[in-house]
JSON list of C-alpha atoms in Angstrom, two decimals:
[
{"chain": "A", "resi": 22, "resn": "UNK", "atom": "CA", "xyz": [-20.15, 8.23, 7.20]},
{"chain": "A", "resi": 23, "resn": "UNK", "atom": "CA", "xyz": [-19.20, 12.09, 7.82]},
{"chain": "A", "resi": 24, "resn": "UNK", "atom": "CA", "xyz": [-19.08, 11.51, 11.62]},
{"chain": "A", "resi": 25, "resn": "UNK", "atom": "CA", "xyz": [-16.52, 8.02, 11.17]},
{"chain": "A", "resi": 26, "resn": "UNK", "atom": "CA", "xyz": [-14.40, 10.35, 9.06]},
{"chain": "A", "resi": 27, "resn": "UNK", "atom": "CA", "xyz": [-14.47, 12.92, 11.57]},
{"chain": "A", "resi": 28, "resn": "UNK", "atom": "CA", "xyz": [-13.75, 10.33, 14.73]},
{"chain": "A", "resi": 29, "resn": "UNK", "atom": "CA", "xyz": [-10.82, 8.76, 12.28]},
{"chain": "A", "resi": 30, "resn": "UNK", "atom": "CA", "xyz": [-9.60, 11.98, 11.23]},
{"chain": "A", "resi": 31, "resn": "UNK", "atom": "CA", "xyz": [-9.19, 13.17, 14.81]},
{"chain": "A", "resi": 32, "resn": "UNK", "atom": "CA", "xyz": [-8.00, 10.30, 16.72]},
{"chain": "A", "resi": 33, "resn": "UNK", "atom": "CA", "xyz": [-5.30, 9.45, 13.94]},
{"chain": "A", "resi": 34, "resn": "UNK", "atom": "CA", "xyz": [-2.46, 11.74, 15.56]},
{"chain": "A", "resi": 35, "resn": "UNK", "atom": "CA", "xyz": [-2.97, 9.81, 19.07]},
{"chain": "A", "resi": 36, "resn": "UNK", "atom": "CA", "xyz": [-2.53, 6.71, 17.08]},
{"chain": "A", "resi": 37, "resn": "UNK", "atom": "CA", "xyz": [0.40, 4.49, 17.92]},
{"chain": "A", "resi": 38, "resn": "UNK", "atom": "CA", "xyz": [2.54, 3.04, 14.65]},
{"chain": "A", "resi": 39, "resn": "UNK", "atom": "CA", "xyz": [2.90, -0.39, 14.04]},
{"chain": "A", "resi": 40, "resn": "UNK", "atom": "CA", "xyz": [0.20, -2.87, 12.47]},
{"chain": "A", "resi": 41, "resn": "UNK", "atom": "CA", "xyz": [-1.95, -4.03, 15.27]},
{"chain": "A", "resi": 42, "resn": "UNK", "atom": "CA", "xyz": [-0.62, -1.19, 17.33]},
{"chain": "A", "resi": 43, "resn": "UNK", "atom": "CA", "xyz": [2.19, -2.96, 19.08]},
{"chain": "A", "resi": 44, "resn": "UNK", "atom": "CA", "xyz": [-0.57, -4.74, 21.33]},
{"chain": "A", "resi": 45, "resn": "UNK", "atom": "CA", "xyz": [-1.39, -0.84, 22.64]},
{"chain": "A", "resi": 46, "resn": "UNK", "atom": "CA", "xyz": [-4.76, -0.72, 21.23]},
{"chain": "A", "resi": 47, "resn": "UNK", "atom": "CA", "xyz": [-6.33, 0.83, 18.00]},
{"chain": "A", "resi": 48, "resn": "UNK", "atom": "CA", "xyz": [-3.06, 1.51, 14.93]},
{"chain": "A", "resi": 49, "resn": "UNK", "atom": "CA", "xyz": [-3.57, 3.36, 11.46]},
{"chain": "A", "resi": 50, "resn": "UNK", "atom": "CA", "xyz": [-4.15, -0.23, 9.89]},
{"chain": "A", "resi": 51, "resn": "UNK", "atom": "CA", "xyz": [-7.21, -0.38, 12.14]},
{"chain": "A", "resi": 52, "resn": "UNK", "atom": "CA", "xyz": [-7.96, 3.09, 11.05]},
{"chain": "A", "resi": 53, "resn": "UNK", "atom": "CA", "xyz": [-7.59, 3.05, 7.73]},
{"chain": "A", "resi": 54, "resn": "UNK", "atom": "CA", "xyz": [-9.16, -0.55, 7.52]},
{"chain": "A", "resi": 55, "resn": "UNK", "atom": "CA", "xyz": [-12.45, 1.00, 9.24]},
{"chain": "A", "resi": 56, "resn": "UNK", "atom": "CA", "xyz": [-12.52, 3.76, 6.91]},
{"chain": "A", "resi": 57, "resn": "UNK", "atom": "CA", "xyz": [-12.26, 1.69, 3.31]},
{"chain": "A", "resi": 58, "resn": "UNK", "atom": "CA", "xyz": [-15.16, -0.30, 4.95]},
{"chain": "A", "resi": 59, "resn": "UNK", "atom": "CA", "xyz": [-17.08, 2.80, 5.42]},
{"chain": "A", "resi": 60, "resn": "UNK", "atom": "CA", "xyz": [-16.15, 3.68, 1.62]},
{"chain": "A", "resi": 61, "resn": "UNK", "atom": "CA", "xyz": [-17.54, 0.31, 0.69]},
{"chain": "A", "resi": 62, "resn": "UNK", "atom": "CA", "xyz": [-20.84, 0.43, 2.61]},
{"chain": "A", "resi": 63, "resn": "UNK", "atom": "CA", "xyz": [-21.73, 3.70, 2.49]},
{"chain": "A", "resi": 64, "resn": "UNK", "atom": "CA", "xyz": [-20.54, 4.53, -1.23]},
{"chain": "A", "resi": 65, "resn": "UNK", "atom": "CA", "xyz": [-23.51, 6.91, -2.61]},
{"chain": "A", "resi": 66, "resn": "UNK", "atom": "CA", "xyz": [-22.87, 9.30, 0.79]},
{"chain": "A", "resi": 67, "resn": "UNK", "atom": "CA", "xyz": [-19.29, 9.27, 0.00]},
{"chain": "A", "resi": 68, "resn": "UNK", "atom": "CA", "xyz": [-17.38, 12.24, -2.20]},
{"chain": "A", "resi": 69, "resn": "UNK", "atom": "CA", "xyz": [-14.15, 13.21, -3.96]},
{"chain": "A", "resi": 70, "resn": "UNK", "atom": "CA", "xyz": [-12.71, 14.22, -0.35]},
{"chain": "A", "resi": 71, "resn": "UNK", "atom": "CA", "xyz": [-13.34, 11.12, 1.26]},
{"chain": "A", "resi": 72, "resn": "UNK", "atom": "CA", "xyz": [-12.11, 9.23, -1.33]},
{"chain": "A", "resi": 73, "resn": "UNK", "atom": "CA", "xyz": [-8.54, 11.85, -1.03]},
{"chain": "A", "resi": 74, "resn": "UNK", "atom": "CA", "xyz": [-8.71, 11.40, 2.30]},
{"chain": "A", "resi": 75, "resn": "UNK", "atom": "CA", "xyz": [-8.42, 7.89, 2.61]},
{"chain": "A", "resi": 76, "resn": "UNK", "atom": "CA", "xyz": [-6.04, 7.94, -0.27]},
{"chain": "A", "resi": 77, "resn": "UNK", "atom": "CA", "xyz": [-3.43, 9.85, 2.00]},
{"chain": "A", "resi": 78, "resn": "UNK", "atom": "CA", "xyz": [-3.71, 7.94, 4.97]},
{"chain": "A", "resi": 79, "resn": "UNK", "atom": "CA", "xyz": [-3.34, 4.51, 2.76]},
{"chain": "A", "resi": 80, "resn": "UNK", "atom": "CA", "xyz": [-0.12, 6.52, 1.62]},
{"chain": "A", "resi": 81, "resn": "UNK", "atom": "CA", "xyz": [0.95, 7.18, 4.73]},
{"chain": "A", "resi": 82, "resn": "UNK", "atom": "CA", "xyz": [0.27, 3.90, 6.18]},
{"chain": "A", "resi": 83, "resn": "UNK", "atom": "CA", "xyz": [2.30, 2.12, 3.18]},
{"chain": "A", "resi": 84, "resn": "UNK", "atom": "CA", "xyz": [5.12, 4.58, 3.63]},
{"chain": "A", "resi": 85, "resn": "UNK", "atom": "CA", "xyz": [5.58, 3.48, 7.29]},
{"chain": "A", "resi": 86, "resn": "UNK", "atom": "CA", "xyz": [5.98, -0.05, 6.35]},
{"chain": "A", "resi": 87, "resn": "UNK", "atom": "CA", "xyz": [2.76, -0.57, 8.47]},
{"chain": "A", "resi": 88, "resn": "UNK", "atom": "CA", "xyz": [0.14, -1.85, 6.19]},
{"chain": "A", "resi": 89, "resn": "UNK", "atom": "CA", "xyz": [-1.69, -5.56, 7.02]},
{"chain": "A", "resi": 90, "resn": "UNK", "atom": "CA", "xyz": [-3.23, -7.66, 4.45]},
{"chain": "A", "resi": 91, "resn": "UNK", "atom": "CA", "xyz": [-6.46, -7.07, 6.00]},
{"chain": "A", "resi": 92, "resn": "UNK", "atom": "CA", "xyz": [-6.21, -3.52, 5.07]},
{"chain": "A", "resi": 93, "resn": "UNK", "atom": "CA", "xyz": [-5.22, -4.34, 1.68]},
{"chain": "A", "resi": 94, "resn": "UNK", "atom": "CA", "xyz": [-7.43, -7.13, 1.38]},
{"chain": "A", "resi": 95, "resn": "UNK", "atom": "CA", "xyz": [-10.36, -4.46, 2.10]},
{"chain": "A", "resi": 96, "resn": "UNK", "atom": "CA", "xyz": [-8.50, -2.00, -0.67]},
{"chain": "A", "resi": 97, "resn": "UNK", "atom": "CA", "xyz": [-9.48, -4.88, -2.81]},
{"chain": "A", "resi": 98, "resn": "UNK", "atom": "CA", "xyz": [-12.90, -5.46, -1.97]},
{"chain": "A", "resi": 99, "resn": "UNK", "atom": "CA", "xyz": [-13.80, -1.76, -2.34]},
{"chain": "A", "resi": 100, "resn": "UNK", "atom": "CA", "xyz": [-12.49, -1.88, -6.31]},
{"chain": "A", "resi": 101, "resn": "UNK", "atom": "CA", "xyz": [-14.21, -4.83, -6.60]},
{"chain": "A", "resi": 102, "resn": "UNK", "atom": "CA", "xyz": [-17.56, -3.70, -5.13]},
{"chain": "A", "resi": 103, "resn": "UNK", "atom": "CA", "xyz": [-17.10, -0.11, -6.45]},
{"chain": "A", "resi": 104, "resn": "UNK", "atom": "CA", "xyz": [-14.24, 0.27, -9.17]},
{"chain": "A", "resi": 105, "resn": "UNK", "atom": "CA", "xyz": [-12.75, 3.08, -6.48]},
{"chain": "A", "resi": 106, "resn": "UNK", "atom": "CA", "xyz": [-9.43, 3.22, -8.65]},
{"chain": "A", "resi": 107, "resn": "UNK", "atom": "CA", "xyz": [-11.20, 4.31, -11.64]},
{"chain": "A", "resi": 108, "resn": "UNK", "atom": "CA", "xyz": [-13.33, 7.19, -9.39]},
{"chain": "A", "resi": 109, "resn": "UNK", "atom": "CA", "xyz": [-12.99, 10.72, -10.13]},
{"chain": "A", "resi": 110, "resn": "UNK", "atom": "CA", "xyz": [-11.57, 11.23, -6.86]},
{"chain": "A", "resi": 111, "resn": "UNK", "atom": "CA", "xyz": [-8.73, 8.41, -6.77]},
{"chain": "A", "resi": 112, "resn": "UNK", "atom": "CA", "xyz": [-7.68, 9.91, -9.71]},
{"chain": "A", "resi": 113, "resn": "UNK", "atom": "CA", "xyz": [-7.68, 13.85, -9.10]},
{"chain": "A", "resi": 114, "resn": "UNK", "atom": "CA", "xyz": [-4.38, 14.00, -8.02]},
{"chain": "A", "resi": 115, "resn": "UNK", "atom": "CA", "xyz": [-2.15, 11.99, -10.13]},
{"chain": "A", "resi": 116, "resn": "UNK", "atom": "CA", "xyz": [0.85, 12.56, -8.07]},
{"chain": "A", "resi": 117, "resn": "UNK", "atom": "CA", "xyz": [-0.64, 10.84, -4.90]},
{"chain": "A", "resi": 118, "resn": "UNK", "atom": "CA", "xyz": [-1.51, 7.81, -7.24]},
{"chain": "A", "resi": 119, "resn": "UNK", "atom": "CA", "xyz": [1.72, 7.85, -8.26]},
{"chain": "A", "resi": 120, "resn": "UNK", "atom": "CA", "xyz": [2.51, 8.17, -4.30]},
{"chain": "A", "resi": 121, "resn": "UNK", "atom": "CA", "xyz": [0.74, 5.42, -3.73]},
{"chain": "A", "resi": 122, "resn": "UNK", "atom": "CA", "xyz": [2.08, 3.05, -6.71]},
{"chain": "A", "resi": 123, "resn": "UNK", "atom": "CA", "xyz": [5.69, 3.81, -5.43]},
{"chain": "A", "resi": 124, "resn": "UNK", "atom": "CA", "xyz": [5.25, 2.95, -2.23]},
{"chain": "A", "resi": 125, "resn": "UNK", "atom": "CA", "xyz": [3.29, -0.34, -2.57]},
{"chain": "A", "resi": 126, "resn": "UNK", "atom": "CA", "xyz": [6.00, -1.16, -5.37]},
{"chain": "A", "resi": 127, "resn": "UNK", "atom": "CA", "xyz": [8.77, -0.29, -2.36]},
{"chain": "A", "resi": 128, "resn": "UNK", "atom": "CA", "xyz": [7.15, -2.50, -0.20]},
{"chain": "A", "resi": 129, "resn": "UNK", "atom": "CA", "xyz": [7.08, -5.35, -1.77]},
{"chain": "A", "resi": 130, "resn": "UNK", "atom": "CA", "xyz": [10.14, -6.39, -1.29]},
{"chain": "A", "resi": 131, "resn": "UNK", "atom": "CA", "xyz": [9.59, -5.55, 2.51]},
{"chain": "A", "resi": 132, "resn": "UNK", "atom": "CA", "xyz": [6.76, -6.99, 3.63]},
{"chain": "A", "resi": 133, "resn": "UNK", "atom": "CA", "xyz": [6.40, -11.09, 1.76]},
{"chain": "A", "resi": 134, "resn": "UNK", "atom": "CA", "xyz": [3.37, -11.19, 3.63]},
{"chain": "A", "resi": 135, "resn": "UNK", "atom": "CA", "xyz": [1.42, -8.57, 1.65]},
{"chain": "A", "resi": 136, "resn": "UNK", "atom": "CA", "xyz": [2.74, -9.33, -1.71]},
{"chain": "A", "resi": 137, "resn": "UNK", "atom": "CA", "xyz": [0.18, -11.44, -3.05]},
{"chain": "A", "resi": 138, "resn": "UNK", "atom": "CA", "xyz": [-2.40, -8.53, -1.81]},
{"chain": "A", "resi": 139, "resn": "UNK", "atom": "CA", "xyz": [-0.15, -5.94, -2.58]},
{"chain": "A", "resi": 140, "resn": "UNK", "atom": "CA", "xyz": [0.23, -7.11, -6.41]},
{"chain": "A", "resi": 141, "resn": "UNK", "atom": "CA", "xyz": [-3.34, -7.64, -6.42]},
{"chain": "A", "resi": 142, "resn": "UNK", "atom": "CA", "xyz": [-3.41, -3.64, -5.42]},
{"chain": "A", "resi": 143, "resn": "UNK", "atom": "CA", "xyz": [-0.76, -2.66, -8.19]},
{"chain": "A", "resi": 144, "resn": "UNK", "atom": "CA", "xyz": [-2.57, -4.70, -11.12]},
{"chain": "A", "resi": 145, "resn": "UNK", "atom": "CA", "xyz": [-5.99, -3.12, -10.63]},
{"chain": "A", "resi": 146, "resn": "UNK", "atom": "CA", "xyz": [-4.73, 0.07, -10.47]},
{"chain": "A", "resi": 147, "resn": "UNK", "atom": "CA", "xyz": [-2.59, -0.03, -13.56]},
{"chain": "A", "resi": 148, "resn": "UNK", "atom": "CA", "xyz": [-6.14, -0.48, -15.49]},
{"chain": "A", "resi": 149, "resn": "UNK", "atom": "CA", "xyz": [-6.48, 2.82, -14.99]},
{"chain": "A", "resi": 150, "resn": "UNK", "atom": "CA", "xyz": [-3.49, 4.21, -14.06]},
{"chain": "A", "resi": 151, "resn": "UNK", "atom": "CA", "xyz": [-0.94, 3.01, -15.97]},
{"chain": "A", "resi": 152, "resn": "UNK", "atom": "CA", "xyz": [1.66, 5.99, -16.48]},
{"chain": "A", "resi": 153, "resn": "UNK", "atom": "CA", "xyz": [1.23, 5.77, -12.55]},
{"chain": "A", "resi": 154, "resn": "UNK", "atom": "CA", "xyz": [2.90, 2.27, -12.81]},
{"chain": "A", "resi": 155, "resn": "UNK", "atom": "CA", "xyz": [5.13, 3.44, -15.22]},
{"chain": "A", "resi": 156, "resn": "UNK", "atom": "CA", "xyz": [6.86, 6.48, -13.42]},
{"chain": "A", "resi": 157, "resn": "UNK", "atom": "CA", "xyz": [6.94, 4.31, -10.26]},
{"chain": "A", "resi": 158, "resn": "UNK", "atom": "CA", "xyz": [8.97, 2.20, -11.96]},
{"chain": "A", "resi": 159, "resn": "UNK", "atom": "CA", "xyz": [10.79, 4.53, -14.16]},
{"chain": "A", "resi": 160, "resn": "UNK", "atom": "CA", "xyz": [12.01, 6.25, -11.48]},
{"chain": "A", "resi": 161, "resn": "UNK", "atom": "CA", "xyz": [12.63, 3.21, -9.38]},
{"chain": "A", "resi": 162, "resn": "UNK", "atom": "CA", "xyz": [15.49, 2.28, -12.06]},
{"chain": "A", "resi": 163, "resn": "UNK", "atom": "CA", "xyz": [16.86, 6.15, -12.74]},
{"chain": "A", "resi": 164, "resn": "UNK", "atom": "CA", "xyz": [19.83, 6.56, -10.96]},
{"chain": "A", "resi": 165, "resn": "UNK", "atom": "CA", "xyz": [20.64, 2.99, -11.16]},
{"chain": "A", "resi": 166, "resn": "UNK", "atom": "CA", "xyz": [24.28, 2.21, -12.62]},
{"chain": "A", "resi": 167, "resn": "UNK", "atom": "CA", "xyz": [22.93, -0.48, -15.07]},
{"chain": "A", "resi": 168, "resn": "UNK", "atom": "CA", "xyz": [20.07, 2.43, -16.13]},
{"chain": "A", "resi": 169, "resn": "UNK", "atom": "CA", "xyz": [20.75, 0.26, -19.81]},
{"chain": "A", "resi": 170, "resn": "UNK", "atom": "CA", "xyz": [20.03, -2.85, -18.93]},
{"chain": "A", "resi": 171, "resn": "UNK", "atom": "CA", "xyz": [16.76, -1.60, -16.55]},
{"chain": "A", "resi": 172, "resn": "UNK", "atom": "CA", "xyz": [15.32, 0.13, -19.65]},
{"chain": "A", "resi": 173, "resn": "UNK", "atom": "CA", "xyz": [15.34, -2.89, -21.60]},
{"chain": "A", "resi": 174, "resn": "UNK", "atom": "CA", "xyz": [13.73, -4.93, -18.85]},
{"chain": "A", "resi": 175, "resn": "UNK", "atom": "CA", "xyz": [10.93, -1.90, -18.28]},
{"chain": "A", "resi": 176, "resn": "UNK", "atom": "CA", "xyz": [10.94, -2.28, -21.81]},
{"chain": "A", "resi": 177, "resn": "UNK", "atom": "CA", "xyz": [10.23, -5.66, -22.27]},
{"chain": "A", "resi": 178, "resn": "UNK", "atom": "CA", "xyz": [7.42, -5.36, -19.12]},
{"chain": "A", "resi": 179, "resn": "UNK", "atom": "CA", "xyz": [5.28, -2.89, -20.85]},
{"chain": "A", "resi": 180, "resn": "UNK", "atom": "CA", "xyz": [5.16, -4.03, -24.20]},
{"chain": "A", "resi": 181, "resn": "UNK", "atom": "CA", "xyz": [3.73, -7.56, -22.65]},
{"chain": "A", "resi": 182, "resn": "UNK", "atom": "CA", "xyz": [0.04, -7.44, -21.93]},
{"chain": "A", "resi": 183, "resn": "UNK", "atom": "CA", "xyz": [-0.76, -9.53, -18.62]},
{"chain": "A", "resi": 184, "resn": "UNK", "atom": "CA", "xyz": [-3.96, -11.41, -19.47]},
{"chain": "A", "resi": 185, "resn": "UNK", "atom": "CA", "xyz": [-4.75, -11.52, -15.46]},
{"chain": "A", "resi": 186, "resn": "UNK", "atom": "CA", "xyz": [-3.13, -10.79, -12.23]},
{"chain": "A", "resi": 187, "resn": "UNK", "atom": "CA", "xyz": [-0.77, -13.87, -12.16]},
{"chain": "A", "resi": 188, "resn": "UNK", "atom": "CA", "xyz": [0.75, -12.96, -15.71]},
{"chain": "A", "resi": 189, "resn": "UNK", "atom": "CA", "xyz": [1.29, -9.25, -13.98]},
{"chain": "A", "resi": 190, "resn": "UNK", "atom": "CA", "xyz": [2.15, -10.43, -10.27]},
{"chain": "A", "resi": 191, "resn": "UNK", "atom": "CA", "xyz": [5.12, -12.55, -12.10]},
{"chain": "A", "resi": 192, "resn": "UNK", "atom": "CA", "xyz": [6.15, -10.24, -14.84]},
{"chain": "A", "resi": 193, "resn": "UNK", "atom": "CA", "xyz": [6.57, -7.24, -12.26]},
{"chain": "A", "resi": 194, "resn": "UNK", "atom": "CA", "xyz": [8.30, -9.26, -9.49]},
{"chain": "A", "resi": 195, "resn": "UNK", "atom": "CA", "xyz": [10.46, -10.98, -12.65]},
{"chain": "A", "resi": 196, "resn": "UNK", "atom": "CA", "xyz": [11.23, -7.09, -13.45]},
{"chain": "A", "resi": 197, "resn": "UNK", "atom": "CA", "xyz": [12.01, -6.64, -9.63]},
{"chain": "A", "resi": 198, "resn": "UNK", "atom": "CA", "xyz": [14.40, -8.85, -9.22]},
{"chain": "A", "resi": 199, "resn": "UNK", "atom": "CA", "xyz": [15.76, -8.56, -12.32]},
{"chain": "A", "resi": 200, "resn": "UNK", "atom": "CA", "xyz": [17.01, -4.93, -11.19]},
{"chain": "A", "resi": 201, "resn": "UNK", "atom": "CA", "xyz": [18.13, -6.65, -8.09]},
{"chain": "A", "resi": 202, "resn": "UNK", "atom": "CA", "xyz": [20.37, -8.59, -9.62]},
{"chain": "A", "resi": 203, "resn": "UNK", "atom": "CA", "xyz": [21.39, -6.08, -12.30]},
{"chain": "A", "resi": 204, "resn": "UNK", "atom": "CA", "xyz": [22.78, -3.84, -9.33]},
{"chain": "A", "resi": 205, "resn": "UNK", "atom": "CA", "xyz": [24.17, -6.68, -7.74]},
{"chain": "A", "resi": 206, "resn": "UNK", "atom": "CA", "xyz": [26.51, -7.08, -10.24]},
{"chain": "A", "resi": 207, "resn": "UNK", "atom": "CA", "xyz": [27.61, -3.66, -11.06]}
]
C-alpha cells in the first residue's frame, strides 16, 4: 500500500482535472478512487497519514467540482467495511472534516448526479461528526439576509433525529432549499 501512495502521491500534479480526465487519460477521481480501494483492502497496513492523505485529496477533488459517484460510492464502501469516519485519523483534524462536510454540502446543489451518494457521505459522517455538520451549515446560512428565518430552519433540522438516511437525505435537502428560497425572497 506504501508504494500506491507513493505512485498516487507523485503522479497527482501531472494529473489533468475533470472526472474521467476529459477523455486524456488517468483524473484525480481515478486517483483518489484507487487510493480509497487501497484503504479498503489493505486496512491493517494503513495509518493516521494515509487516512489524512486521502482525506485532502477527497477535499480537493470535491472542491473542484470533480468528484464521480464511483468515487463516492467507494467513500461508502470503505465506512461500511471499516467505519473510516469514526478512525482516529479521519478525525485528527477537525477542520479538514469540517472541509470536507462544506464542500460535499456545496456540491450538492451542483452536481444532481452525486446527491444520492453524496447524502449518503454527509449522513454517515454526522454519526460521528456532527458539530462538523453543524458549522458547515452554520456558516452556510451566516451572512445570509434572512440569518432569522435560517436559524429557525437549522433549528428545527437538529432537534429532529433522522431514523435512517432517507429521513436525513430529505430533512437536509428540505433545509437546503428552504434557504434557497428564503434568499430568494429577500
Amino acid at each position: 500500500s506504501m508504494q500506491t501512495f507513493a505512485f498516487c502521491l507523485g503522479i497527482w500534479p501531472q494529473l489533468g482535472g475533470g472526472a474521467g480526465g476529459g477523455g486524456a487519460g488517468v483524473a484525480h477521481a481515478d486517483v483518489v478512487q484507487l487510493l480509497l480501494r487501497v484503504l479498503r483492502y489493505q486496512w491493517r497496513g494503513c495509518n493516521e497519514t494515509h487516512v489524512q492523505t486521502v482525506l485532502d485529496l477527497l477535499i480537493q477533488l470535491v472542491q473542484a467540482h470533480e468528484p464521480t459517484v464511483e468515487t463516492i460510492n467507494e467513500l461508502v464502501k470503505l465506512d461500511e467495511q471499516v467505519k473510516v469516519f469514526s478512525h482516529a485519523g479521519f478525525g485528527m483534524d477537525g477542520n479538514k472534516v469540517l472541509a470536507l462536510v462544506r464542500e460535499l454540502i456545496n456540491l450538492l446543489p451542483k452536481r444532481a448526479d452525486l446527491q444520492e451518494a453524496v447524502l449518503t457521505v454527509l449522513y454517515r459522517m454526522s454519526g460521528y461528526h456532527p458539530q462538523a455538520l453543524q458549522a458547515a451549515l452554520q456558516q452556510r446560512v451566516s451572512g445570509s439576509q434572512a440569518a432569522e428565518g435560517h436559524q429557525q430552519a437549522l433549528h428545527k433540522f437538529f432537534s429532529r433525529a433522522p431514523q435512517n438516511c432517507a429521513e436525513f437525505s430529505s430533512n437536509l435537502l428540505h433545509l437546503l432549499n428552504d434557504q434557497i428560497w428564503l434568499e430568494s425572497i429577500q
